[in-house]
Amino acid sequence: MIKFEINKEQYNALLEKDKLFAFLSSEFNDATVNVGKDSLEVILKGGAGIARARYQIEAEGEDRSFRLDYPLFKTAICKFNAYDTITVEIDEELKIYAGDDEICLGIEEAPDVEGLYAFLDRTSSAILSGGHMMTLTEGVMDKINLASCFLQSADVDVNAIGLNHKGAIFADPNAILLAYFGEEGINEETFSGIPEGEDYIKVHKLFLQLMPLLIKTNPDIMFADDYEKIYWKDDNSELVMASDYIDFTIPTIEEMEELYPQGEGHATVSAVELKKALDFFLGLYDERAKWNPIKFSITAGREVVIKYDAMTKHLTKTLRGSSATQDGEFQLESGKVLQYLNKLLGVGGENLEFDYDEESVGILVKSEVSEVLFAKTEG
């Protein structure tokens, strides 16, 4: 048996990266705990990689390594948050107790802990020896999140975005979104391994979901030479993760320019006013419809009007402070535009310019920090 106590400081340390390890445990579902005289180590492993976290403790008894249900273990620990000291005993099972409260969890022996350490060391060494360091600031991460705003949409089949030192790009048949880092970019050396003829590295959405959790304690993330694995480390944790299959094609500059409006139609719109207008329509759309097209009705020299028409509903909203250079009319999918605005307004994009014409398949919307080409909708 081995026994140790967790005081309030150690309890807080265990929960410091709770969101990170909750995310990892959903991807790495094999959890091993290694308890020694002066440390408790949690190792999460799955098909995509391995993570390790080390916590300081003072234990009495024989060292133990065992497997358990990690989310259940964290839930059990959290039940004792009202106590200043928690006692943990590990024998046939894992027992957590304080005061009159007690929780016992089943465990299994873990025979190959050294093999897990060796795999982590070997894989991380390979990445460090030939990889590319990416340092992420909060500002850059905000722009990456903006470029990723459509990834969770039910109608989106792609699962990655493109990154280079200038910005990030998302593309699918319904929208092409570019977010610019500005002066707060990523070191150009990070992208020295991009294959000839390509402008971006492709980053899987799992990496994108992970990045904001990592940069809280260390903003440096090491990519493998082929950008298909990452390694990250801070003062008590480290992680190796491989990218899943990437389904994403980045259009060339020439392909994008062919889709851009070529006419002289330009409208200026406040992003705040457009969001207010789309929020005004929420709850009034046809619930049976897959798409909710919003019609932009534009008259030169006047404010832009947006409309929603269904069998028994006719909604109109004027965008205050807007203006336009020539007449025009087009439809965009409201949910897509609102997704974009919700992220844009969080990163300082307040003024929008719409470029439009009759012939092109899309409408170009430019802001201070991004541009997005929305596909026109029909019907």
Short mmCIF file of C-alpha atoms in Angstrom, two decimals:
data_model
loop_
_atom_site.label_atom_id
_atom_site.label_comp_id
_atom_site.label_asym_id
_atom_site.label_seq_id
_atom_site.Cartn_x
_atom_site.Cartn_y
_atom_site.Cartn_z
CA MET A 1 0.00 0.00 0.00
CA ILE A 2 1.03 3.61 -0.56
CA LYS A 3 -0.57 6.60 1.15
CA PHE A 4 -0.29 10.37 0.77
CA GLU A 5 -2.14 13.58 1.58
CA ILE A 6 -3.19 16.37 -0.75
CA ASN A 7 -3.28 19.84 0.79
CA LYS A 8 -5.07 22.84 -0.68
CA GLU A 9 -2.02 24.01 -2.66
CA GLN A 10 -1.51 20.53 -4.16
CA TYR A 11 -5.24 20.25 -4.83
CA ASN A 12 -5.16 23.52 -6.80
CA ALA A 13 -2.10 22.29 -8.72
CA LEU A 14 -3.98 19.12 -9.71
CA LEU A 15 -6.82 21.21 -11.08
CA GLU A 16 -4.69 23.95 -12.68
CA LYS A 17 -4.76 22.23 -16.07
CA ASP A 18 -8.17 20.65 -15.60
CA LYS A 19 -9.50 21.87 -18.99
CA LEU A 20 -6.35 20.70 -20.77
CA PHE A 21 -6.41 17.21 -19.31
CA ALA A 22 -10.18 16.93 -19.68
CA PHE A 23 -9.69 17.63 -23.40
CA LEU A 24 -6.76 15.20 -23.65
CA SER A 25 -8.60 12.44 -21.79
CA SER A 26 -11.31 12.57 -24.47
CA GLU A 27 -8.62 11.80 -27.09
CA PHE A 28 -6.20 9.71 -24.97
CA ASN A 29 -8.42 7.27 -23.12
CA ASP A 30 -5.73 5.06 -21.54
CA ALA A 31 -4.73 6.61 -18.16
CA THR A 32 -1.83 5.39 -16.04
CA VAL A 33 -0.90 6.81 -12.63
CA ASN A 34 2.59 6.33 -11.21
CA VAL A 35 2.96 7.14 -7.49
CA GLY A 36 6.40 7.40 -5.87
CA LYS A 37 7.79 8.78 -2.62
CA ASP A 38 7.86 12.38 -3.86
CA SER A 39 5.64 12.54 -6.94
CA LEU A 40 2.36 11.56 -8.55
CA GLU A 41 2.51 11.25 -12.34
CA VAL A 42 -0.49 10.99 -14.63
CA ILE A 43 0.16 9.58 -18.12
CA LEU A 44 -2.56 9.72 -20.77
CA LYS A 45 -2.05 7.70 -23.95
CA GLY A 46 -4.09 7.14 -27.08
CA GLY A 47 -3.75 6.52 -30.78
CA ALA A 48 -2.89 10.17 -31.40
CA GLY A 49 -0.16 10.56 -28.78
CA ILE A 50 0.80 10.74 -25.13
CA ALA A 51 0.78 13.32 -22.32
CA ARG A 52 2.38 13.37 -18.88
CA ALA A 53 1.86 15.57 -15.83
CA ARG A 54 3.94 15.43 -12.62
CA TYR A 55 2.82 16.68 -9.19
CA GLN A 56 4.80 16.98 -5.97
CA ILE A 57 3.61 14.87 -3.01
CA GLU A 58 5.09 13.14 0.05
CA ALA A 59 4.04 9.50 0.11
CA GLU A 60 4.63 6.55 2.45
CA GLY A 61 4.76 2.97 1.25
CA GLU A 62 5.74 1.08 -1.89
CA ASP A 63 5.74 2.74 -5.29
CA ARG A 64 2.68 1.87 -7.36
CA SER A 65 1.72 2.10 -11.03
CA PHE A 66 -1.86 1.46 -12.03
CA ARG A 67 -4.51 2.27 -14.64
CA LEU A 68 -7.80 3.97 -13.88
CA ASP A 69 -10.68 5.96 -15.32
CA TYR A 70 -9.07 9.41 -15.31
CA PRO A 71 -12.23 11.58 -15.73
CA LEU A 72 -13.82 9.61 -12.87
CA PHE A 73 -10.70 10.14 -10.72
CA LYS A 74 -10.77 13.91 -11.30
CA THR A 75 -14.51 14.03 -10.52
CA ALA A 76 -13.89 12.13 -7.29
CA ILE A 77 -11.08 14.49 -6.23
CA CYS A 78 -13.29 17.51 -6.88
CA LYS A 79 -15.94 16.17 -4.48
CA PHE A 80 -13.53 17.00 -1.63
CA ASN A 81 -12.92 20.64 -2.54
CA ALA A 82 -14.35 21.85 0.79
CA TYR A 83 -11.59 20.11 2.77
CA ASP A 84 -8.16 21.56 3.53
CA THR A 85 -6.56 18.09 3.39
CA ILE A 86 -7.50 14.96 1.41
CA THR A 87 -6.01 11.52 2.08
CA VAL A 88 -5.40 9.01 -0.73
CA GLU A 89 -4.63 5.33 -0.13
CA ILE A 90 -3.77 2.88 -2.93
CA ASP A 91 -3.93 -0.84 -2.33
CA GLU A 92 -6.42 -3.21 -3.99
CA GLU A 93 -8.35 -0.09 -4.93
CA LEU A 94 -7.86 3.67 -4.77
CA LYS A 95 -9.48 5.25 -1.71
CA ILE A 96 -9.97 9.00 -1.27
CA TYR A 97 -11.28 10.28 2.05
CA ALA A 98 -11.61 13.34 4.27
CA GLY A 99 -13.82 13.86 7.32
CA ASP A 100 -16.70 11.39 7.09
CA ASP A 101 -16.62 11.25 3.26
CA GLU A 102 -15.00 8.44 1.31
CA ILE A 103 -14.84 7.39 -2.34
CA CYS A 104 -13.29 4.12 -3.57
CA LEU A 105 -12.39 3.55 -7.23
CA GLY A 106 -11.32 0.40 -9.01
CA ILE A 107 -7.81 0.24 -10.48
CA GLU A 108 -5.79 -2.17 -12.66
CA GLU A 109 -2.08 -2.90 -12.56
CA ALA A 110 0.00 -1.09 -15.21
CA PRO A 111 2.89 -3.38 -16.20
CA ASP A 112 4.71 -1.21 -18.76
CA VAL A 113 5.18 2.29 -17.35
CA GLU A 114 8.83 2.40 -18.45
CA GLY A 115 7.69 1.69 -22.00
CA LEU A 116 5.42 4.76 -21.88
CA TYR A 117 8.31 6.95 -20.68
CA ALA A 118 10.58 5.58 -23.42
CA PHE A 119 7.97 6.23 -26.11
CA LEU A 120 7.48 9.83 -24.93
CA ASP A 121 11.22 10.52 -24.73
CA ARG A 122 11.94 8.96 -28.12
CA THR A 123 9.12 10.77 -29.92
CA SER A 124 9.79 14.16 -28.33
CA SER A 125 13.52 13.90 -29.09
CA ALA A 126 12.77 13.25 -32.77
CA ILE A 127 10.54 16.33 -32.96
CA LEU A 128 12.98 18.57 -31.10
CA SER A 129 15.91 17.55 -33.28
CA GLY A 130 14.35 18.61 -36.58
CA GLY A 131 11.20 20.54 -35.81
CA HIS A 132 9.87 24.06 -36.15
CA MET A 133 9.10 26.24 -33.11
CA MET A 134 5.88 28.25 -33.15
CA THR A 135 5.38 30.92 -30.49
CA LEU A 136 1.75 31.91 -30.11
CA THR A 137 0.59 35.17 -28.55
CA GLU A 138 -2.98 35.77 -27.40
CA GLY A 139 -3.44 38.15 -30.34
CA VAL A 140 -2.32 35.57 -32.91
CA MET A 141 -4.48 32.93 -31.22
CA ASP A 142 -7.50 35.25 -31.53
CA LYS A 143 -6.95 35.48 -35.31
CA ILE A 144 -6.52 31.69 -35.56
CA ASN A 145 -9.82 31.27 -33.72
CA LEU A 146 -11.43 33.73 -36.14
CA ALA A 147 -10.20 31.72 -39.14
CA SER A 148 -11.53 28.55 -37.46
CA CYS A 149 -15.01 29.91 -36.77
CA PHE A 150 -16.72 27.79 -39.45
CA LEU A 151 -15.02 24.48 -38.55
CA GLN A 152 -17.75 23.39 -36.14
CA SER A 153 -20.62 24.02 -38.58
CA ALA A 154 -22.70 20.97 -39.38
CA ASP A 155 -22.43 21.64 -43.12
CA VAL A 156 -18.61 21.83 -43.12
CA ASP A 157 -16.65 18.77 -44.25
CA VAL A 158 -13.10 20.17 -43.94
CA ASN A 159 -11.25 19.64 -40.65
CA ALA A 160 -8.26 22.00 -40.80
CA ILE A 161 -7.09 25.51 -41.59
CA GLY A 162 -3.92 26.84 -43.19
CA LEU A 163 -1.28 28.87 -41.31
CA ASN A 164 1.71 30.93 -42.37
CA HIS A 165 3.60 33.81 -40.77
CA LYS A 166 1.13 36.39 -42.09
CA GLY A 167 -2.18 34.80 -41.18
CA ALA A 168 -4.62 31.91 -41.31
CA ILE A 169 -7.02 30.64 -43.98
CA PHE A 170 -10.20 28.54 -44.01
CA ALA A 171 -11.87 27.41 -47.21
CA ASP A 172 -14.85 25.29 -48.21
CA PRO A 173 -17.49 25.63 -50.97
CA ASN A 174 -19.51 28.11 -48.89
CA ALA A 175 -16.81 30.49 -47.65
CA ILE A 176 -13.15 31.42 -47.86
CA LEU A 177 -11.91 33.26 -44.76
CA LEU A 178 -8.50 34.88 -44.31
CA ALA A 179 -7.49 36.34 -40.92
CA TYR A 180 -4.38 38.51 -40.77
CA PHE A 181 -1.93 38.56 -37.86
CA GLY A 182 -0.67 42.06 -38.63
CA GLU A 183 2.54 43.14 -36.90
CA GLU A 184 1.99 40.51 -34.18
CA GLY A 185 2.73 37.62 -36.52
CA ILE A 186 4.49 34.27 -36.20
CA ASN A 187 8.24 33.98 -36.82
CA GLU A 188 8.80 33.26 -40.52
CA GLU A 189 11.34 30.54 -39.61
CA THR A 190 8.46 28.48 -38.22
CA PHE A 191 7.32 27.83 -41.79
CA SER A 192 10.68 27.09 -43.38
CA GLY A 193 9.61 23.48 -43.94
CA ILE A 194 6.60 24.29 -46.13
CA PRO A 195 6.91 22.23 -49.34
CA GLU A 196 7.84 24.16 -52.46
CA GLY A 197 4.83 25.59 -54.25
CA GLU A 198 2.70 25.77 -51.11
CA ASP A 199 1.99 28.85 -49.00
CA TYR A 200 0.57 27.38 -45.79
CA ILE A 201 0.93 24.50 -43.37
CA LYS A 202 -2.29 22.63 -42.65
CA VAL A 203 -3.29 22.41 -38.99
CA HIS A 204 -5.94 19.90 -37.87
CA LYS A 205 -8.85 21.22 -35.79
CA LEU A 206 -7.80 19.08 -32.80
CA PHE A 207 -4.52 21.04 -32.66
CA LEU A 208 -6.52 24.27 -32.96
CA GLN A 209 -8.73 23.30 -30.00
CA LEU A 210 -5.64 22.36 -27.99
CA MET A 211 -3.55 25.49 -28.63
CA PRO A 212 -5.46 27.96 -26.38
CA LEU A 213 -5.10 25.50 -23.49
CA LEU A 214 -1.36 25.09 -24.04
CA ILE A 215 -0.33 28.73 -24.34
CA LYS A 216 -1.68 29.53 -20.86
CA THR A 217 1.52 28.12 -19.35
CA ASN A 218 3.93 28.04 -22.32
CA PRO A 219 3.36 29.77 -25.68
CA ASP A 220 6.04 27.71 -27.50
CA ILE A 221 4.79 24.72 -29.50
CA MET A 222 7.21 22.57 -31.49
CA PHE A 223 6.01 21.12 -34.80
CA ALA A 224 7.72 18.08 -36.32
CA ASP A 225 9.60 18.62 -39.58
CA ASP A 226 6.52 17.55 -41.60
CA TYR A 227 4.12 19.51 -39.34
CA GLU A 228 2.15 16.34 -38.59
CA LYS A 229 3.10 16.09 -34.89
CA ILE A 230 3.50 18.61 -32.08
CA TYR A 231 5.53 18.59 -28.87
CA TRP A 232 4.85 20.92 -25.96
CA LYS A 233 6.23 21.19 -22.44
CA ASP A 234 5.91 23.42 -19.39
CA ASP A 235 7.16 23.18 -15.81
CA ASN A 236 5.29 19.97 -14.92
CA SER A 237 3.66 18.65 -18.10
CA GLU A 238 4.59 17.51 -21.60
CA LEU A 239 2.68 16.33 -24.63
CA VAL A 240 3.24 14.64 -27.98
CA MET A 241 0.30 14.57 -30.37
CA ALA A 242 -0.03 13.46 -33.98
CA SER A 243 -2.39 15.04 -36.45
CA ASP A 244 -5.42 13.10 -37.62
CA TYR A 245 -6.16 12.76 -41.35
CA ILE A 246 -6.53 16.24 -42.86
CA ASP A 247 -9.35 16.85 -45.34
CA PHE A 248 -8.67 20.38 -46.56
CA THR A 249 -7.67 21.95 -49.86
CA ILE A 250 -6.31 25.49 -49.85
CA PRO A 251 -7.30 27.46 -52.96
CA THR A 252 -4.56 29.27 -54.84
CA ILE A 253 -4.49 33.06 -55.06
CA GLU A 254 -5.53 32.76 -58.70
CA GLU A 255 -8.50 30.55 -57.81
CA MET A 256 -9.65 32.99 -55.14
CA GLU A 257 -9.34 36.01 -57.43
CA GLU A 258 -11.58 34.31 -60.00
CA LEU A 259 -14.33 34.16 -57.35
CA TYR A 260 -14.00 37.77 -56.16
CA PRO A 261 -16.53 40.38 -57.36
CA GLN A 262 -15.11 42.43 -60.23
CA GLY A 263 -17.68 45.21 -60.32
CA GLU A 264 -17.85 48.64 -58.68
CA GLY A 265 -20.40 47.82 -55.97
CA HIS A 266 -19.13 48.74 -52.50
CA ALA A 267 -21.10 49.10 -49.27
CA THR A 268 -19.79 50.11 -45.85
CA VAL A 269 -21.51 48.54 -42.86
CA SER A 270 -20.91 48.54 -39.11
CA ALA A 271 -20.22 45.01 -37.88
CA VAL A 272 -22.06 45.87 -34.65
CA GLU A 273 -25.15 47.06 -36.52
CA LEU A 274 -25.17 43.99 -38.77
CA LYS A 275 -24.95 41.70 -35.77
CA LYS A 276 -27.80 43.56 -34.06
CA ALA A 277 -29.91 43.14 -37.20
CA LEU A 278 -29.22 39.41 -37.48
CA ASP A 279 -29.91 38.96 -33.75
CA PHE A 280 -33.23 40.78 -34.36
CA PHE A 281 -34.19 37.99 -36.78
CA LEU A 282 -33.28 35.15 -34.41
CA GLY A 283 -36.29 33.09 -33.32
CA LEU A 284 -38.33 34.24 -36.32
CA TYR A 285 -36.81 32.03 -39.02
CA ASP A 286 -38.60 29.05 -40.52
CA GLU A 287 -37.59 26.24 -38.14
CA ARG A 288 -37.97 23.60 -40.86
CA ALA A 289 -35.51 25.29 -43.22
CA LYS A 290 -31.91 24.09 -43.44
CA TRP A 291 -30.79 27.56 -44.60
CA ASN A 292 -32.03 30.96 -43.58
CA PRO A 293 -31.10 33.30 -46.46
CA ILE A 294 -30.90 37.00 -45.71
CA LYS A 295 -31.39 39.36 -48.64
CA PHE A 296 -29.24 42.48 -48.80
CA SER A 297 -31.17 45.15 -50.66
CA ILE A 298 -28.85 48.01 -51.62
CA THR A 299 -29.67 51.37 -53.19
CA ALA A 300 -26.84 53.76 -54.08
CA GLY A 301 -26.57 56.67 -51.67
CA ARG A 302 -28.92 55.13 -49.10
CA GLU A 303 -28.58 52.87 -46.05
CA VAL A 304 -28.43 49.11 -46.65
CA VAL A 305 -31.57 47.11 -45.87
CA ILE A 306 -31.63 43.39 -45.03
CA LYS A 307 -34.74 41.23 -45.39
CA TYR A 308 -35.99 37.77 -44.54
CA ASP A 309 -38.97 36.37 -46.43
CA ALA A 310 -40.75 33.09 -45.74
CA MET A 311 -44.27 31.79 -46.40
CA THR A 312 -45.87 33.72 -43.53
CA LYS A 313 -43.02 35.98 -42.40
CA HIS A 314 -41.58 39.15 -43.88
CA LEU A 315 -38.86 40.84 -41.84
CA THR A 316 -36.97 44.03 -42.66
CA LYS A 317 -34.12 45.79 -40.85
CA THR A 318 -32.18 48.89 -41.89
CA LEU A 319 -28.45 48.94 -41.09
CA ARG A 320 -27.90 52.32 -39.48
CA GLY A 321 -24.91 54.33 -40.66
CA SER A 322 -24.34 52.15 -43.73
CA SER A 323 -23.83 53.48 -47.25
CA ALA A 324 -23.36 52.13 -50.78
CA THR A 325 -21.95 53.22 -54.14
CA GLN A 326 -24.39 51.45 -56.48
CA ASP A 327 -27.58 49.41 -56.50
CA GLY A 328 -27.35 45.69 -55.80
CA GLU A 329 -29.16 42.71 -54.36
CA PHE A 330 -27.83 39.37 -53.08
CA GLN A 331 -28.52 36.71 -50.48
CA LEU A 332 -26.21 35.24 -47.83
CA GLU A 333 -26.82 32.50 -45.28
CA SER A 334 -27.53 34.28 -42.00
CA GLY A 335 -26.06 31.64 -39.69
CA LYS A 336 -22.73 31.76 -41.49
CA VAL A 337 -22.54 35.55 -41.36
CA LEU A 338 -23.46 35.58 -37.67
CA GLN A 339 -20.78 32.98 -36.86
CA TYR A 340 -18.21 35.23 -38.48
CA LEU A 341 -19.43 38.39 -36.73
CA ASN A 342 -19.44 36.77 -33.30
CA LYS A 343 -15.72 35.99 -33.63
CA LEU A 344 -14.79 39.15 -35.53
CA LEU A 345 -16.17 41.55 -32.92
CA GLY A 346 -14.00 39.87 -30.29
CA VAL A 347 -10.77 40.69 -32.16
CA GLY A 348 -11.34 44.33 -33.13
CA GLY A 349 -13.05 44.10 -36.51
CA GLU A 350 -15.69 46.84 -36.37
CA ASN A 351 -16.00 48.20 -39.91
CA LEU A 352 -17.05 46.08 -42.87
CA GLU A 353 -16.82 46.75 -46.58
CA PHE A 354 -18.96 44.62 -48.90
CA ASP A 355 -17.81 44.23 -52.51
CA TYR A 356 -20.56 42.95 -54.79
CA ASP A 357 -21.70 42.60 -58.38
CA GLU A 358 -24.29 40.60 -60.27
CA GLU A 359 -22.04 38.13 -62.05
CA SER A 360 -19.72 36.76 -59.34
CA VAL A 361 -20.60 33.69 -57.23
CA GLY A 362 -19.57 35.37 -53.99
CA ILE A 363 -19.62 38.53 -51.91
CA LEU A 364 -16.33 39.79 -50.47
CA VAL A 365 -16.55 41.17 -46.92
CA LYS A 366 -13.44 42.98 -45.66
CA SER A 367 -12.62 44.19 -42.16
CA GLU A 368 -9.56 45.63 -40.43
CA VAL A 369 -8.27 42.13 -39.59
CA SER A 370 -9.79 39.76 -42.13
CA GLU A 371 -11.61 39.18 -45.36
CA VAL A 372 -14.18 36.53 -46.15
CA LEU A 373 -15.73 35.51 -49.45
CA PHE A 374 -19.27 34.28 -48.80
CA ALA A 375 -20.98 32.21 -51.46
CA LYS A 376 -24.27 33.70 -52.59
CA THR A 377 -27.34 31.62 -51.75
CA GLU A 378 -30.37 31.03 -53.92
CA GLY A 379 -34.04 30.93 -53.05
#
